[in-house]
mmCIF file of C-alpha atoms in Angstrom:
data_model
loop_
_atom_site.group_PDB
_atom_site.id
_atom_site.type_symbol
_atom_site.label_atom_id
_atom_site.label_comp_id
_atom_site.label_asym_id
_atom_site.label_seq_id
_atom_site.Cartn_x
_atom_site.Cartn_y
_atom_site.Cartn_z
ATOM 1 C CA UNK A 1 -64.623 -48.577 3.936
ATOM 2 C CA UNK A 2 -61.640 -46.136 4.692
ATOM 3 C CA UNK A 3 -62.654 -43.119 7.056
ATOM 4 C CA UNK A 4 -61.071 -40.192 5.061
ATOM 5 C CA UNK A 5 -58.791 -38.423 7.779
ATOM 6 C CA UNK A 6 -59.500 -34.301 7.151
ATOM 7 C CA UNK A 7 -56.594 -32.089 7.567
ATOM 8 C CA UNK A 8 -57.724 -29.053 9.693
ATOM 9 C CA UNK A 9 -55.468 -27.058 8.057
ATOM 10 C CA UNK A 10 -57.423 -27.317 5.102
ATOM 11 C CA UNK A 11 -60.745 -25.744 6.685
ATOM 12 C CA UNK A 12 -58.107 -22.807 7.295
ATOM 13 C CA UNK A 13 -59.213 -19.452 6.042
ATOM 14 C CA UNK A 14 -55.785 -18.059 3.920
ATOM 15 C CA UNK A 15 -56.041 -14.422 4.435
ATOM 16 C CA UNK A 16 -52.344 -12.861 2.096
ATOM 17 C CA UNK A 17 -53.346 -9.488 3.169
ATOM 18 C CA UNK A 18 -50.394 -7.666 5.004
ATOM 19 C CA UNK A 19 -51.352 -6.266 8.603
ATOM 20 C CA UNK A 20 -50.087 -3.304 8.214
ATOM 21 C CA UNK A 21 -49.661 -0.158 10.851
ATOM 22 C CA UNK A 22 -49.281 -2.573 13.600
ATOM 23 C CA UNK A 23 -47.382 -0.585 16.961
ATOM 24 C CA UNK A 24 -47.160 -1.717 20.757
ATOM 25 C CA UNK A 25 -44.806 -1.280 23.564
ATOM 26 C CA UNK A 26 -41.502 -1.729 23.492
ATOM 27 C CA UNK A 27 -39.555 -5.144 24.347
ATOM 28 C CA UNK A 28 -36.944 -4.209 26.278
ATOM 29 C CA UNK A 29 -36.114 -0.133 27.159
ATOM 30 C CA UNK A 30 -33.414 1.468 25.957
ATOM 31 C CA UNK A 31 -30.596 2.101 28.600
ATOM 32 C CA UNK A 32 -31.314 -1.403 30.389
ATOM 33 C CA UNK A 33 -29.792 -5.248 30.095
ATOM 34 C CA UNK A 34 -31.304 -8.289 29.718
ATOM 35 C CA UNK A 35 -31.029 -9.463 33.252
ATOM 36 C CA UNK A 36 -30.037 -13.894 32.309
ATOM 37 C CA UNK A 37 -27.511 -13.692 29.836
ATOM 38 C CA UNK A 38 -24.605 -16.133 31.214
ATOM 39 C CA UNK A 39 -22.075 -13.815 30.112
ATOM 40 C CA UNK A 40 -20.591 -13.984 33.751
ATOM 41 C CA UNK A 41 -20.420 -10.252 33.393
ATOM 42 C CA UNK A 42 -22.329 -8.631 36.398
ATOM 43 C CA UNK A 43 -25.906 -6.666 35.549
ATOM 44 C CA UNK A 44 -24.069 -3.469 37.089
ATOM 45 C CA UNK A 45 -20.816 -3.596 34.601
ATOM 46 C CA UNK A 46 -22.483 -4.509 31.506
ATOM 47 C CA UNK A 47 -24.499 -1.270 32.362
ATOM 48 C CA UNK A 48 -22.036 0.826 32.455
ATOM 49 C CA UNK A 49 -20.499 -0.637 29.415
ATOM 50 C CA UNK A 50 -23.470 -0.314 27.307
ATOM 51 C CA UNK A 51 -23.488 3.448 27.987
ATOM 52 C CA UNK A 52 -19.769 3.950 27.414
ATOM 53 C CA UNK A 53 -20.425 2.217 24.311
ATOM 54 C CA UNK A 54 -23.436 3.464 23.248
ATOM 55 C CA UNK A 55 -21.802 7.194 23.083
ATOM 56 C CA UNK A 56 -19.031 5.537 21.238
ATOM 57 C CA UNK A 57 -21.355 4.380 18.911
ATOM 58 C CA UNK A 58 -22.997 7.974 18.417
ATOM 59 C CA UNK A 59 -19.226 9.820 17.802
ATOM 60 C CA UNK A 60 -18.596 6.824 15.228
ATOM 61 C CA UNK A 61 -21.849 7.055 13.297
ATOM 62 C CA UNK A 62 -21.567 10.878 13.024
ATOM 63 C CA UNK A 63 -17.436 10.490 11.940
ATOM 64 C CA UNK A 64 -18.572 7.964 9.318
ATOM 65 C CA UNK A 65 -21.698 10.392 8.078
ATOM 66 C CA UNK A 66 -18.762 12.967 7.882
ATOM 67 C CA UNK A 67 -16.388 11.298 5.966
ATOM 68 C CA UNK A 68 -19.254 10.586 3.276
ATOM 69 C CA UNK A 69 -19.973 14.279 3.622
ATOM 70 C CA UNK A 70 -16.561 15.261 2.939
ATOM 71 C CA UNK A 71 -16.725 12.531 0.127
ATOM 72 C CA UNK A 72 -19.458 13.891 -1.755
ATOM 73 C CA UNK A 73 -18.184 17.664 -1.368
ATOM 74 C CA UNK A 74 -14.318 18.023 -1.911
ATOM 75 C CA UNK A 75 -13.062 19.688 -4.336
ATOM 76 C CA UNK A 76 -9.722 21.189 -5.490
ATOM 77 C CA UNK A 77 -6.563 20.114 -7.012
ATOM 78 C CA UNK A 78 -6.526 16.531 -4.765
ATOM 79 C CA UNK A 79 -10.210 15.798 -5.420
ATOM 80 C CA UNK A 80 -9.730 12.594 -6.752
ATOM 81 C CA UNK A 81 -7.110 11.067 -4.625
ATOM 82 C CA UNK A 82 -9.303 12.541 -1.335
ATOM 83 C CA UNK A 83 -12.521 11.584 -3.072
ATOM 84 C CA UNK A 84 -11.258 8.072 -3.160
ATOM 85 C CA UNK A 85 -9.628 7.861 0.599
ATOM 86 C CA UNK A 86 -12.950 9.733 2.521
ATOM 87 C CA UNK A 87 -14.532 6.488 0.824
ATOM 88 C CA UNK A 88 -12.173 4.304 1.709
ATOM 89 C CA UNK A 89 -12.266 5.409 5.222
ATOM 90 C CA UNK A 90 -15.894 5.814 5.395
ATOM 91 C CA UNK A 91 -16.566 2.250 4.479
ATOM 92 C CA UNK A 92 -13.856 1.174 7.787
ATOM 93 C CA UNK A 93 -15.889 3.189 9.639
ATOM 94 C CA UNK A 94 -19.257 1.831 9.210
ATOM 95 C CA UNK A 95 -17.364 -1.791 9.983
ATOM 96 C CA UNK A 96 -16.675 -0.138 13.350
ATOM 97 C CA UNK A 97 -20.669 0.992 13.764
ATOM 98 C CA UNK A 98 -21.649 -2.532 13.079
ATOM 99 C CA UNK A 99 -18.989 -4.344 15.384
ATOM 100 C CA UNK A 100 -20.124 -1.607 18.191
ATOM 101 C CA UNK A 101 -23.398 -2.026 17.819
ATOM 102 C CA UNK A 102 -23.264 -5.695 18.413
ATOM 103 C CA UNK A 103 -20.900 -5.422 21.441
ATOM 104 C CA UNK A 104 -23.680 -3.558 22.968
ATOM 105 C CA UNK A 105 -26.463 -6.098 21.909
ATOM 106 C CA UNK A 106 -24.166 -9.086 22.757
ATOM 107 C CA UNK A 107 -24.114 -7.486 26.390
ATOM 108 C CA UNK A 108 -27.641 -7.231 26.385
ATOM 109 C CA UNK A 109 -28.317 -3.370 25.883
ATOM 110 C CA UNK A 110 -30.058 -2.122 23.035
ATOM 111 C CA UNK A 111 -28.112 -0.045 20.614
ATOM 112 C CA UNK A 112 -28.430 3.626 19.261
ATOM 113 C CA UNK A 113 -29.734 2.990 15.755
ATOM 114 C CA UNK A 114 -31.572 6.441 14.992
ATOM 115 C CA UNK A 115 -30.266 9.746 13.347
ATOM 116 C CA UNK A 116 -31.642 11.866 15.914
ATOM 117 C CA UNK A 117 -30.613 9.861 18.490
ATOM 118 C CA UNK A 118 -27.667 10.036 17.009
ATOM 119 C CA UNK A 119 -27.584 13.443 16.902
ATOM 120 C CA UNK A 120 -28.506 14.167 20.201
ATOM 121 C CA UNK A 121 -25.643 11.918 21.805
ATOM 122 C CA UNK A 122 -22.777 12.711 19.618
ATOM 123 C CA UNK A 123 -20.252 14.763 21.435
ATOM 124 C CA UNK A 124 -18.424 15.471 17.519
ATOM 125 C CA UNK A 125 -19.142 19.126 16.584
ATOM 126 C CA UNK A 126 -21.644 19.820 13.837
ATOM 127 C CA UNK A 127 -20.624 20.808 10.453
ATOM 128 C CA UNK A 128 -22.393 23.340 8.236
ATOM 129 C CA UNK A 129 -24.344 21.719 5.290
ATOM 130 C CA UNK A 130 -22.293 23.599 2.839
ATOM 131 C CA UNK A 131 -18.977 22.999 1.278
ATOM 132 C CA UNK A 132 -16.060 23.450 3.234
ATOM 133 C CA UNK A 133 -12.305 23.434 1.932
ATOM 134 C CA UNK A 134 -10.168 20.686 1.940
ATOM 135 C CA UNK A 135 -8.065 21.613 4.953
ATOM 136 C CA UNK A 136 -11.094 22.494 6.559
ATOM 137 C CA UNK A 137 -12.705 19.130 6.255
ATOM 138 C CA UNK A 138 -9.287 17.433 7.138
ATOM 139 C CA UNK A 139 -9.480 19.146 10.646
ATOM 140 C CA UNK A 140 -13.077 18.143 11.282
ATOM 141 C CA UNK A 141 -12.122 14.762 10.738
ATOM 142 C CA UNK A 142 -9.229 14.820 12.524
ATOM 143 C CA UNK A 143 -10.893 16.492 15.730
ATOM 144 C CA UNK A 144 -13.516 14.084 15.085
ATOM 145 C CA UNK A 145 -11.236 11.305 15.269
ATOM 146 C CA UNK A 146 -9.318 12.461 18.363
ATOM 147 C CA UNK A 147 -12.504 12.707 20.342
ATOM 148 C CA UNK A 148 -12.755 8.956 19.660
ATOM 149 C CA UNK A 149 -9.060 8.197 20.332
ATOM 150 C CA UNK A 150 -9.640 9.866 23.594
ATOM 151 C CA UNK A 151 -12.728 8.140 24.528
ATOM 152 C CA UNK A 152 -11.600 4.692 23.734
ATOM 153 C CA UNK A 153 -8.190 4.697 25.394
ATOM 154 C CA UNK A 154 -10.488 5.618 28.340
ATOM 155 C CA UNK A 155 -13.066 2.909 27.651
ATOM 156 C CA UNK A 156 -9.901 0.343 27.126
ATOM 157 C CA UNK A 157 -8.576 1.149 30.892
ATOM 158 C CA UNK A 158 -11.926 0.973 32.270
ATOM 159 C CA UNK A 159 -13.228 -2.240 30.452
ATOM 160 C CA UNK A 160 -9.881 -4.450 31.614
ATOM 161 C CA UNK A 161 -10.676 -2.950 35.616
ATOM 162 C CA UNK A 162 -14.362 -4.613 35.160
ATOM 163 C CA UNK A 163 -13.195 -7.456 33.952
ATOM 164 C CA UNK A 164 -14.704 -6.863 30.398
ATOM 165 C CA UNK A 165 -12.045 -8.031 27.997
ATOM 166 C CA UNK A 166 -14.327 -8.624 25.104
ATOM 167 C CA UNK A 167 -15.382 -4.888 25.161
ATOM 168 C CA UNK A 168 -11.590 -4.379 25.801
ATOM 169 C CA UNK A 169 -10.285 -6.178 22.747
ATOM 170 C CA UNK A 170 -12.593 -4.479 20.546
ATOM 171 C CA UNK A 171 -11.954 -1.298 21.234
ATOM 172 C CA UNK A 172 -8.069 -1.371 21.100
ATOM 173 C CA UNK A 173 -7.789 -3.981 18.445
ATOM 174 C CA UNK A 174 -10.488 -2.574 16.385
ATOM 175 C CA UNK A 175 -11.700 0.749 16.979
ATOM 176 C CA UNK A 176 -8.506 2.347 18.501
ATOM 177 C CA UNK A 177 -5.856 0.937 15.776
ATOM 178 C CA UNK A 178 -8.359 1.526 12.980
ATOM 179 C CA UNK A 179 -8.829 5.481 13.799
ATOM 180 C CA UNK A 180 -5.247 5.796 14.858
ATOM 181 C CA UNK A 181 -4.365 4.373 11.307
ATOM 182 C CA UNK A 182 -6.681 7.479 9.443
ATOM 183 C CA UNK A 183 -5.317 10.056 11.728
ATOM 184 C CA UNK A 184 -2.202 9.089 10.130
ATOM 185 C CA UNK A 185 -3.317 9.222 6.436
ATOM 186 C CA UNK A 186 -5.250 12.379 7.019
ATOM 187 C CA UNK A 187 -2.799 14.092 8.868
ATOM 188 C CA UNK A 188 -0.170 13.430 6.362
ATOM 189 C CA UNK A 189 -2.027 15.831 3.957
ATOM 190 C CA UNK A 190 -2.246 18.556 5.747
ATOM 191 C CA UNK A 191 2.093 18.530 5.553
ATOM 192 C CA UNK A 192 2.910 21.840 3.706
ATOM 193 C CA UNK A 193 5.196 20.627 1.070
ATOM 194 C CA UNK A 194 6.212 22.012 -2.267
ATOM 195 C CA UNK A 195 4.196 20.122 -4.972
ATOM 196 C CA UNK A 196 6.753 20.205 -7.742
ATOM 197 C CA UNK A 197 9.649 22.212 -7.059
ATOM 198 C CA UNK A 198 11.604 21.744 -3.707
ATOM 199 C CA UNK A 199 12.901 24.724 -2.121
ATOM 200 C CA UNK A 200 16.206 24.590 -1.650
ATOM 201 C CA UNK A 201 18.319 25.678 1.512
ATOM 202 C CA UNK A 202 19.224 29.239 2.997
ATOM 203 C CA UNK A 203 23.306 29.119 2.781
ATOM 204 C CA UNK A 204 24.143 32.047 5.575
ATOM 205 C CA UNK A 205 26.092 34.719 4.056
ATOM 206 C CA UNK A 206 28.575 34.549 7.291
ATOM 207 C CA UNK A 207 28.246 38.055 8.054
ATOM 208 C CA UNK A 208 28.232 39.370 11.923
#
């Protein structure tokens, strides 16, 4: 006679209820590495390069939230051409927040992630919550985008000295072309040119 074999799993008590509201500590702290990852990167660079990062993460999270500010709230005469390019430039950016923020996690840091984090990090001057004008919200962006410019080109130098090239080539390949490109677009509106009728020359009259 054939001993039936019994599965234990099947004595197994099947419980589908969720556990909800579950909280303990943290896994790792934020402003720390993992200490093993054989990245060959030293535990006292890819500090340093976390924080760099990590701000440059903040000032790109807050330029993307302000592009889809401006986005939602431009008006005027190029509303639909502008409505189109804050979007355009908005979606770039949060590319830029994603590629960051795994930089940072691929170094073994733990990434901003939070809005109020966010907030308190950014170095990007606060807008109102109203509606600004158009060439109002083109020079926010654009001083938003130069304190980037100006952070990365530092970042760049001071990656290549530590021997960080992966941080390096991200930031100038990705990050530093990328805003240098919108500067470009945004910049180019703020030209004060006749929109249909061009003004034609002074001639001198020639007199002394």
């Amino acid at each position: 006679m054939e001993t039936k074999q019994i599965d234990a799993h099947t004595n197994r008590h099947i419980n589908a209820q969720p556990r909800l509201h579950q909280r303990a500590p943290e896994i790792q702290p934020y402003g720390t590495v993992n200490h093993a990852l054989p990245l060959e990167l030293e535990e006292p660079v890819r500090l340093e390069m976390t924080e760099q990062l990590n701000q440059l993460l903040a000032d790109t999270i807050t330029l993307r939230d302000l592009y889809k500010k401006s986005h939602w709230q431009v008006a005027g005469p190029t509303f639909y051409q502008l409505h189109l390019l804050f979007d355009k430039h908005y979606s770039e950016q949060s590319e830029l927040v994603d590629s960051i923020a795994e930089r940072i996690q691929a170094l073994g840091g733990v990434s901003l992630a939070m809005a109020a984090d966010v907030a308190e990090t950014t170095r990007i001057e606060r807008p109102p919550r109203g509606r600004e004008e158009v060439p109002v919200q083109l020079s926010r962006l654009i001083d938003a985008h130069q304190v980037i410019v100006r952070q990365v080109r530092i970042l760049a130098r001071r990656a290549s000295q530590l021997g960080d090239h992966g941080t390096n080539d991200l930031v100038v390949s990705e990050v530093l072309r990328t805003n240098e490109l919108q500067i470009w677009f945004l910049s180019e509106h703020l030209v004060n040119l006749p929109l249909v009728k061009a003004e034609e020359p002074v001639v001198g009259t020639g007199a002394a």
